[in-house]
JSON list of C-alpha atoms in Angstrom, two decimals:
[
{"chain": "A", "resi": 1, "resn": "MET", "atom": "CA", "xyz": [0.00, 0.00, 0.00]},
{"chain": "A", "resi": 2, "resn": "SER", "atom": "CA", "xyz": [1.07, 3.52, -0.62]},
{"chain": "A", "resi": 3, "resn": "ASP", "atom": "CA", "xyz": [2.45, 5.82, 2.05]},
{"chain": "A", "resi": 4, "resn": "ASN", "atom": "CA", "xyz": [0.77, 8.80, 0.47]},
{"chain": "A", "resi": 5, "resn": "PRO", "atom": "CA", "xyz": [-2.11, 9.89, 2.77]},
{"chain": "A", "resi": 6, "resn": "GLN", "atom": "CA", "xyz": [-4.24, 11.13, -0.15]},
{"chain": "A", "resi": 7, "resn": "VAL", "atom": "CA", "xyz": [-3.97, 7.83, -2.00]},
{"chain": "A", "resi": 8, "resn": "LYS", "atom": "CA", "xyz": [-4.61, 5.98, 1.26]},
{"chain": "A", "resi": 9, "resn": "ALA", "atom": "CA", "xyz": [-7.85, 8.00, 1.83]},
{"chain": "A", "resi": 10, "resn": "ILE", "atom": "CA", "xyz": [-9.01, 7.35, -1.73]},
{"chain": "A", "resi": 11, "resn": "LEU", "atom": "CA", "xyz": [-8.32, 3.60, -1.39]},
{"chain": "A", "resi": 12, "resn": "GLU", "atom": "CA", "xyz": [-10.29, 3.49, 1.89]},
{"chain": "A", "resi": 13, "resn": "HIS", "atom": "CA", "xyz": [-13.15, 5.35, 0.22]},
{"chain": "A", "resi": 14, "resn": "ILE", "atom": "CA", "xyz": [-13.08, 2.83, -2.67]},
{"chain": "A", "resi": 15, "resn": "GLU", "atom": "CA", "xyz": [-13.14, -0.10, -0.20]},
{"chain": "A", "resi": 16, "resn": "THR", "atom": "CA", "xyz": [-16.06, 1.39, 1.69]},
{"chain": "A", "resi": 17, "resn": "ARG", "atom": "CA", "xyz": [-17.96, 2.00, -1.53]},
{"chain": "A", "resi": 18, "resn": "GLU", "atom": "CA", "xyz": [-17.25, -1.56, -2.74]},
{"chain": "A", "resi": 19, "resn": "ARG", "atom": "CA", "xyz": [-18.67, -2.98, 0.51]},
{"chain": "A", "resi": 20, "resn": "GLU", "atom": "CA", "xyz": [-21.78, -0.78, 0.17]},
{"chain": "A", "resi": 21, "resn": "LEU", "atom": "CA", "xyz": [-22.29, -1.90, -3.43]},
{"chain": "A", "resi": 22, "resn": "ALA", "atom": "CA", "xyz": [-21.74, -5.55, -2.48]},
{"chain": "A", "resi": 23, "resn": "ASP", "atom": "CA", "xyz": [-24.36, -5.23, 0.29]},
{"chain": "A", "resi": 24, "resn": "GLN", "atom": "CA", "xyz": [-26.84, -3.59, -2.13]},
{"chain": "A", "resi": 25, "resn": "ALA", "atom": "CA", "xyz": [-26.16, -6.24, -4.76]},
{"chain": "A", "resi": 26, "resn": "GLY", "atom": "CA", "xyz": [-26.78, -8.97, -2.14]},
{"chain": "A", "resi": 27, "resn": "GLN", "atom": "CA", "xyz": [-30.09, -7.36, -1.18]},
{"chain": "A", "resi": 28, "resn": "PHE", "atom": "CA", "xyz": [-31.11, -7.10, -4.85]},
{"chain": "A", "resi": 29, "resn": "ARG", "atom": "CA", "xyz": [-30.16, -10.75, -5.44]},
{"chain": "A", "resi": 30, "resn": "ALA", "atom": "CA", "xyz": [-32.29, -11.80, -2.44]},
{"chain": "A", "resi": 31, "resn": "ARG", "atom": "CA", "xyz": [-35.24, -9.77, -3.78]},
{"chain": "A", "resi": 32, "resn": "ILE", "atom": "CA", "xyz": [-34.75, -11.27, -7.26]},
{"chain": "A", "resi": 33, "resn": "GLU", "atom": "CA", "xyz": [-34.78, -14.79, -5.75]},
{"chain": "A", "resi": 34, "resn": "GLU", "atom": "CA", "xyz": [-37.99, -14.01, -3.82]},
{"chain": "A", "resi": 35, "resn": "LEU", "atom": "CA", "xyz": [-39.66, -12.45, -6.86]},
{"chain": "A", "resi": 36, "resn": "THR", "atom": "CA", "xyz": [-38.57, -15.42, -9.00]},
{"chain": "A", "resi": 37, "resn": "ARG", "atom": "CA", "xyz": [-40.11, -17.82, -6.45]},
{"chain": "A", "resi": 38, "resn": "GLN", "atom": "CA", "xyz": [-43.37, -15.81, -6.45]},
{"chain": "A", "resi": 39, "resn": "LEU", "atom": "CA", "xyz": [-43.38, -15.74, -10.25]},
{"chain": "A", "resi": 40, "resn": "VAL", "atom": "CA", "xyz": [-43.01, -19.53, -10.39]},
{"chain": "A", "resi": 41, "resn": "GLU", "atom": "CA", "xyz": [-45.97, -19.89, -8.00]},
{"chain": "A", "resi": 42, "resn": "LEU", "atom": "CA", "xyz": [-48.12, -17.52, -10.08]},
{"chain": "A", "resi": 43, "resn": "ASP", "atom": "CA", "xyz": [-47.21, -19.33, -13.28]},
{"chain": "A", "resi": 44, "resn": "ALA", "atom": "CA", "xyz": [-48.12, -22.69, -11.71]},
{"chain": "A", "resi": 45, "resn": "GLU", "atom": "CA", "xyz": [-51.49, -21.40, -10.47]},
{"chain": "A", "resi": 46, "resn": "SER", "atom": "CA", "xyz": [-52.20, -19.84, -13.85]},
{"chain": "A", "resi": 47, "resn": "GLU", "atom": "CA", "xyz": [-51.41, -23.16, -15.55]},
{"chain": "A", "resi": 48, "resn": "ASN", "atom": "CA", "xyz": [-53.74, -24.98, -13.13]},
{"chain": "A", "resi": 49, "resn": "LEU", "atom": "CA", "xyz": [-56.55, -22.55, -13.97]},
{"chain": "A", "resi": 50, "resn": "ARG", "atom": "CA", "xyz": [-55.93, -23.01, -17.69]},
{"chain": "A", "resi": 51, "resn": "ILE", "atom": "CA", "xyz": [-56.12, -26.80, -17.31]},
{"chain": "A", "resi": 52, "resn": "THR", "atom": "CA", "xyz": [-59.28, -26.52, -15.20]},
{"chain": "A", "resi": 53, "resn": "ARG", "atom": "CA", "xyz": [-60.93, -24.30, -17.80]},
{"chain": "A", "resi": 54, "resn": "LYS", "atom": "CA", "xyz": [-59.95, -26.69, -20.58]},
{"chain": "A", "resi": 55, "resn": "THR", "atom": "CA", "xyz": [-61.27, -29.67, -18.60]},
{"chain": "A", "resi": 56, "resn": "LEU", "atom": "CA", "xyz": [-64.58, -27.96, -17.81]},
{"chain": "A", "resi": 57, "resn": "LEU", "atom": "CA", "xyz": [-65.09, -27.00, -21.44]},
{"chain": "A", "resi": 58, "resn": "THR", "atom": "CA", "xyz": [-64.65, -30.62, -22.54]},
{"chain": "A", "resi": 59, "resn": "LEU", "atom": "CA", "xyz": [-67.20, -32.03, -20.06]},
{"chain": "A", "resi": 60, "resn": "PRO", "atom": "CA", "xyz": [-70.55, -32.94, -21.58]},
{"chain": "A", "resi": 61, "resn": "LEU", "atom": "CA", "xyz": [-73.52, -30.87, -20.47]},
{"chain": "A", "resi": 62, "resn": "PRO", "atom": "CA", "xyz": [-75.93, -32.70, -18.15]},
{"chain": "A", "resi": 63, "resn": "SER", "atom": "CA", "xyz": [-79.23, -33.56, -19.78]},
{"chain": "A", "resi": 64, "resn": "PRO", "atom": "CA", "xyz": [-82.12, -31.38, -18.61]},
{"chain": "A", "resi": 65, "resn": "SER", "atom": "CA", "xyz": [-84.10, -34.43, -17.48]},
{"chain": "A", "resi": 66, "resn": "THR", "atom": "CA", "xyz": [-81.44, -35.23, -14.90]},
{"chain": "A", "resi": 67, "resn": "GLY", "atom": "CA", "xyz": [-82.73, -33.96, -11.59]},
{"chain": "A", "resi": 68, "resn": "PRO", "atom": "CA", "xyz": [-82.68, -34.99, -7.97]},
{"chain": "A", "resi": 69, "resn": "ASP", "atom": "CA", "xyz": [-83.67, -38.57, -7.40]},
{"chain": "A", "resi": 70, "resn": "ARG", "atom": "CA", "xyz": [-87.33, -38.84, -6.50]},
{"chain": "A", "resi": 71, "resn": "PRO", "atom": "CA", "xyz": [-88.61, -41.97, -4.85]},
{"chain": "A", "resi": 72, "resn": "ASP", "atom": "CA", "xyz": [-91.12, -43.88, -6.93]},
{"chain": "A", "resi": 73, "resn": "ILE", "atom": "CA", "xyz": [-94.67, -43.52, -5.67]},
{"chain": "A", "resi": 74, "resn": "PRO", "atom": "CA", "xyz": [-96.70, -46.71, -6.23]},
{"chain": "A", "resi": 75, "resn": "ASP", "atom": "CA", "xyz": [-99.21, -46.51, -9.10]},
{"chain": "A", "resi": 76, "resn": "HIS", "atom": "CA", "xyz": [-102.37, -47.19, -7.09]},
{"chain": "A", "resi": 77, "resn": "PRO", "atom": "CA", "xyz": [-104.45, -44.00, -6.57]},
{"chain": "A", "resi": 78, "resn": "ALA", "atom": "CA", "xyz": [-104.79, -44.75, -2.84]},
{"chain": "A", "resi": 79, "resn": "TYR", "atom": "CA", "xyz": [-101.14, -43.75, -2.38]},
{"chain": "A", "resi": 80, "resn": "GLN", "atom": "CA", "xyz": [-101.74, -40.35, -3.95]},
{"chain": "A", "resi": 81, "resn": "GLN", "atom": "CA", "xyz": [-104.81, -39.89, -1.72]},
{"chain": "A", "resi": 82, "resn": "ILE", "atom": "CA", "xyz": [-102.72, -40.78, 1.35]},
{"chain": "A", "resi": 83, "resn": "LEU", "atom": "CA", "xyz": [-99.99, -38.29, 0.39]},
{"chain": "A", "resi": 84, "resn": "THR", "atom": "CA", "xyz": [-102.57, -35.57, -0.27]},
{"chain": "A", "resi": 85, "resn": "ALA", "atom": "CA", "xyz": [-104.26, -36.20, 3.09]},
{"chain": "A", "resi": 86, "resn": "LEU", "atom": "CA", "xyz": [-100.88, -36.07, 4.87]},
{"chain": "A", "resi": 87, "resn": "THR", "atom": "CA", "xyz": [-100.02, -32.80, 3.14]},
{"chain": "A", "resi": 88, "resn": "ASP", "atom": "CA", "xyz": [-103.42, -31.34, 4.02]},
{"chain": "A", "resi": 89, "resn": "ALA", "atom": "CA", "xyz": [-103.02, -32.40, 7.66]},
{"chain": "A", "resi": 90, "resn": "GLY", "atom": "CA", "xyz": [-99.68, -30.59, 7.86]},
{"chain": "A", "resi": 91, "resn": "ARG", "atom": "CA", "xyz": [-98.60, -32.73, 10.80]},
{"chain": "A", "resi": 92, "resn": "PRO", "atom": "CA", "xyz": [-97.63, -36.33, 11.50]},
{"chain": "A", "resi": 93, "resn": "ILE", "atom": "CA", "xyz": [-100.66, -38.60, 11.49]},
{"chain": "A", "resi": 94, "resn": "ARG", "atom": "CA", "xyz": [-101.64, -42.13, 12.59]},
{"chain": "A", "resi": 95, "resn": "ALA", "atom": "CA", "xyz": [-103.29, -44.75, 10.34]},
{"chain": "A", "resi": 96, "resn": "ARG", "atom": "CA", "xyz": [-106.61, -44.46, 12.22]},
{"chain": "A", "resi": 97, "resn": "ASP", "atom": "CA", "xyz": [-106.68, -40.66, 11.77]},
{"chain": "A", "resi": 98, "resn": "LEU", "atom": "CA", "xyz": [-105.81, -41.09, 8.11]},
{"chain": "A", "resi": 99, "resn": "CYS", "atom": "CA", "xyz": [-108.79, -43.44, 7.68]},
{"chain": "A", "resi": 100, "resn": "GLN", "atom": "CA", "xyz": [-111.01, -40.67, 9.05]},
{"chain": "A", "resi": 101, "resn": "ALA", "atom": "CA", "xyz": [-109.41, -38.10, 6.74]},
{"chain": "A", "resi": 102, "resn": "LEU", "atom": "CA", "xyz": [-110.06, -40.41, 3.77]},
{"chain": "A", "resi": 103, "resn": "ASP", "atom": "CA", "xyz": [-113.69, -41.03, 4.88]},
{"chain": "A", "resi": 104, "resn": "LEU", "atom": "CA", "xyz": [-113.04, -44.76, 5.41]},
{"chain": "A", "resi": 105, "resn": "PRO", "atom": "CA", "xyz": [-114.94, -46.63, 8.12]},
{"chain": "A", "resi": 106, "resn": "ILE", "atom": "CA", "xyz": [-112.78, -47.17, 11.20]},
{"chain": "A", "resi": 107, "resn": "LEU", "atom": "CA", "xyz": [-112.46, -50.93, 10.82]},
{"chain": "A", "resi": 108, "resn": "PRO", "atom": "CA", "xyz": [-109.38, -53.05, 11.51]},
{"chain": "A", "resi": 109, "resn": "LYS", "atom": "CA", "xyz": [-109.11, -54.06, 7.84]},
{"chain": "A", "resi": 110, "resn": "ASN", "atom": "CA", "xyz": [-109.06, -50.40, 6.76]},
{"chain": "A", "resi": 111, "resn": "THR", "atom": "CA", "xyz": [-106.57, -49.18, 9.39]},
{"chain": "A", "resi": 112, "resn": "GLU", "atom": "CA", "xyz": [-104.28, -52.16, 8.73]},
{"chain": "A", "resi": 113, "resn": "GLY", "atom": "CA", "xyz": [-104.52, -51.58, 4.96]},
{"chain": "A", "resi": 114, "resn": "ILE", "atom": "CA", "xyz": [-103.63, -47.91, 5.40]},
{"chain": "A", "resi": 115, "resn": "ARG", "atom": "CA", "xyz": [-100.83, -48.78, 7.87]},
{"chain": "A", "resi": 116, "resn": "CYS", "atom": "CA", "xyz": [-99.40, -51.26, 5.34]},
{"chain": "A", "resi": 117, "resn": "LYS", "atom": "CA", "xyz": [-99.44, -48.58, 2.62]},
{"chain": "A", "resi": 118, "resn": "LEU", "atom": "CA", "xyz": [-97.84, -46.06, 4.99]},
{"chain": "A", "resi": 119, "resn": "LYS", "atom": "CA", "xyz": [-95.07, -48.55, 5.85]},
{"chain": "A", "resi": 120, "resn": "ARG", "atom": "CA", "xyz": [-94.47, -49.16, 2.13]},
{"chain": "A", "resi": 121, "resn": "LEU", "atom": "CA", "xyz": [-94.11, -45.39, 1.57]},
{"chain": "A", "resi": 122, "resn": "VAL", "atom": "CA", "xyz": [-91.65, -45.25, 4.50]},
{"chain": "A", "resi": 123, "resn": "SER", "atom": "CA", "xyz": [-89.60, -48.10, 3.02]},
{"chain": "A", "resi": 124, "resn": "ARG", "atom": "CA", "xyz": [-89.37, -46.19, -0.27]},
{"chain": "A", "resi": 125, "resn": "GLY", "atom": "CA", "xyz": [-88.22, -43.02, 1.46]},
{"chain": "A", "resi": 126, "resn": "ILE", "atom": "CA", "xyz": [-91.37, -41.07, 0.59]},
{"chain": "A", "resi": 127, "resn": "LEU", "atom": "CA", "xyz": [-92.56, -40.81, 4.19]},
{"chain": "A", "resi": 128, "resn": "ILE", "atom": "CA", "xyz": [-90.88, -40.99, 7.56]},
{"chain": "A", "resi": 129, "resn": "GLU", "atom": "CA", "xyz": [-92.01, -42.61, 10.79]},
{"chain": "A", "resi": 130, "resn": "PRO", "atom": "CA", "xyz": [-90.75, -40.25, 13.52]},
{"chain": "A", "resi": 131, "resn": "GLU", "atom": "CA", "xyz": [-92.15, -42.60, 16.18]},
{"chain": "A", "resi": 132, "resn": "PRO", "atom": "CA", "xyz": [-93.85, -45.99, 15.90]},
{"chain": "A", "resi": 133, "resn": "GLY", "atom": "CA", "xyz": [-97.27, -45.64, 14.27]},
{"chain": "A", "resi": 134, "resn": "LEU", "atom": "CA", "xyz": [-96.86, -41.94, 13.46]},
{"chain": "A", "resi": 135, "resn": "PHE", "atom": "CA", "xyz": [-96.25, -41.03, 9.82]},
{"chain": "A", "resi": 136, "resn": "ALA", "atom": "CA", "xyz": [-95.22, -37.75, 8.18]},
{"chain": "A", "resi": 137, "resn": "ARG", "atom": "CA", "xyz": [-93.74, -36.27, 5.06]},
{"chain": "A", "resi": 138, "resn": "PRO", "atom": "CA", "xyz": [-90.02, -35.62, 5.40]},
{"chain": "A", "resi": 139, "resn": "CYS", "atom": "CA", "xyz": [-88.91, -32.03, 5.82]},
{"chain": "A", "resi": 140, "resn": "ALA", "atom": "CA", "xyz": [-87.43, -30.86, 2.49]}
]
């Protein structure tokens, strides 16, 4: 190193400036690495969205007749009468009360016939039996 104090001061200034620039360059490199990582993540998400869009556009449209599964109501008109009477009652009902609502004589054969039909509707998921002998339409 030189013994000249002016040269020595300039060399120290150059060293200080080099350290400052090296520190700044290190900070910029760290920011570039972080931004590069973020860019890779954005590109990956963008690619996923592109693939999702492409996949959705290739799916066939559902046919309009496809709807929620409805349980099959038996064909006999008595079942429709039972469902109508239950809807009109607006509350759970027993087989005997249903016979009255349908203007059937309160006879064991009638109440047992109605109870059998009610149980069949329960087994098909059309009605529920919240407690034994009490039948209702399920809450939608």
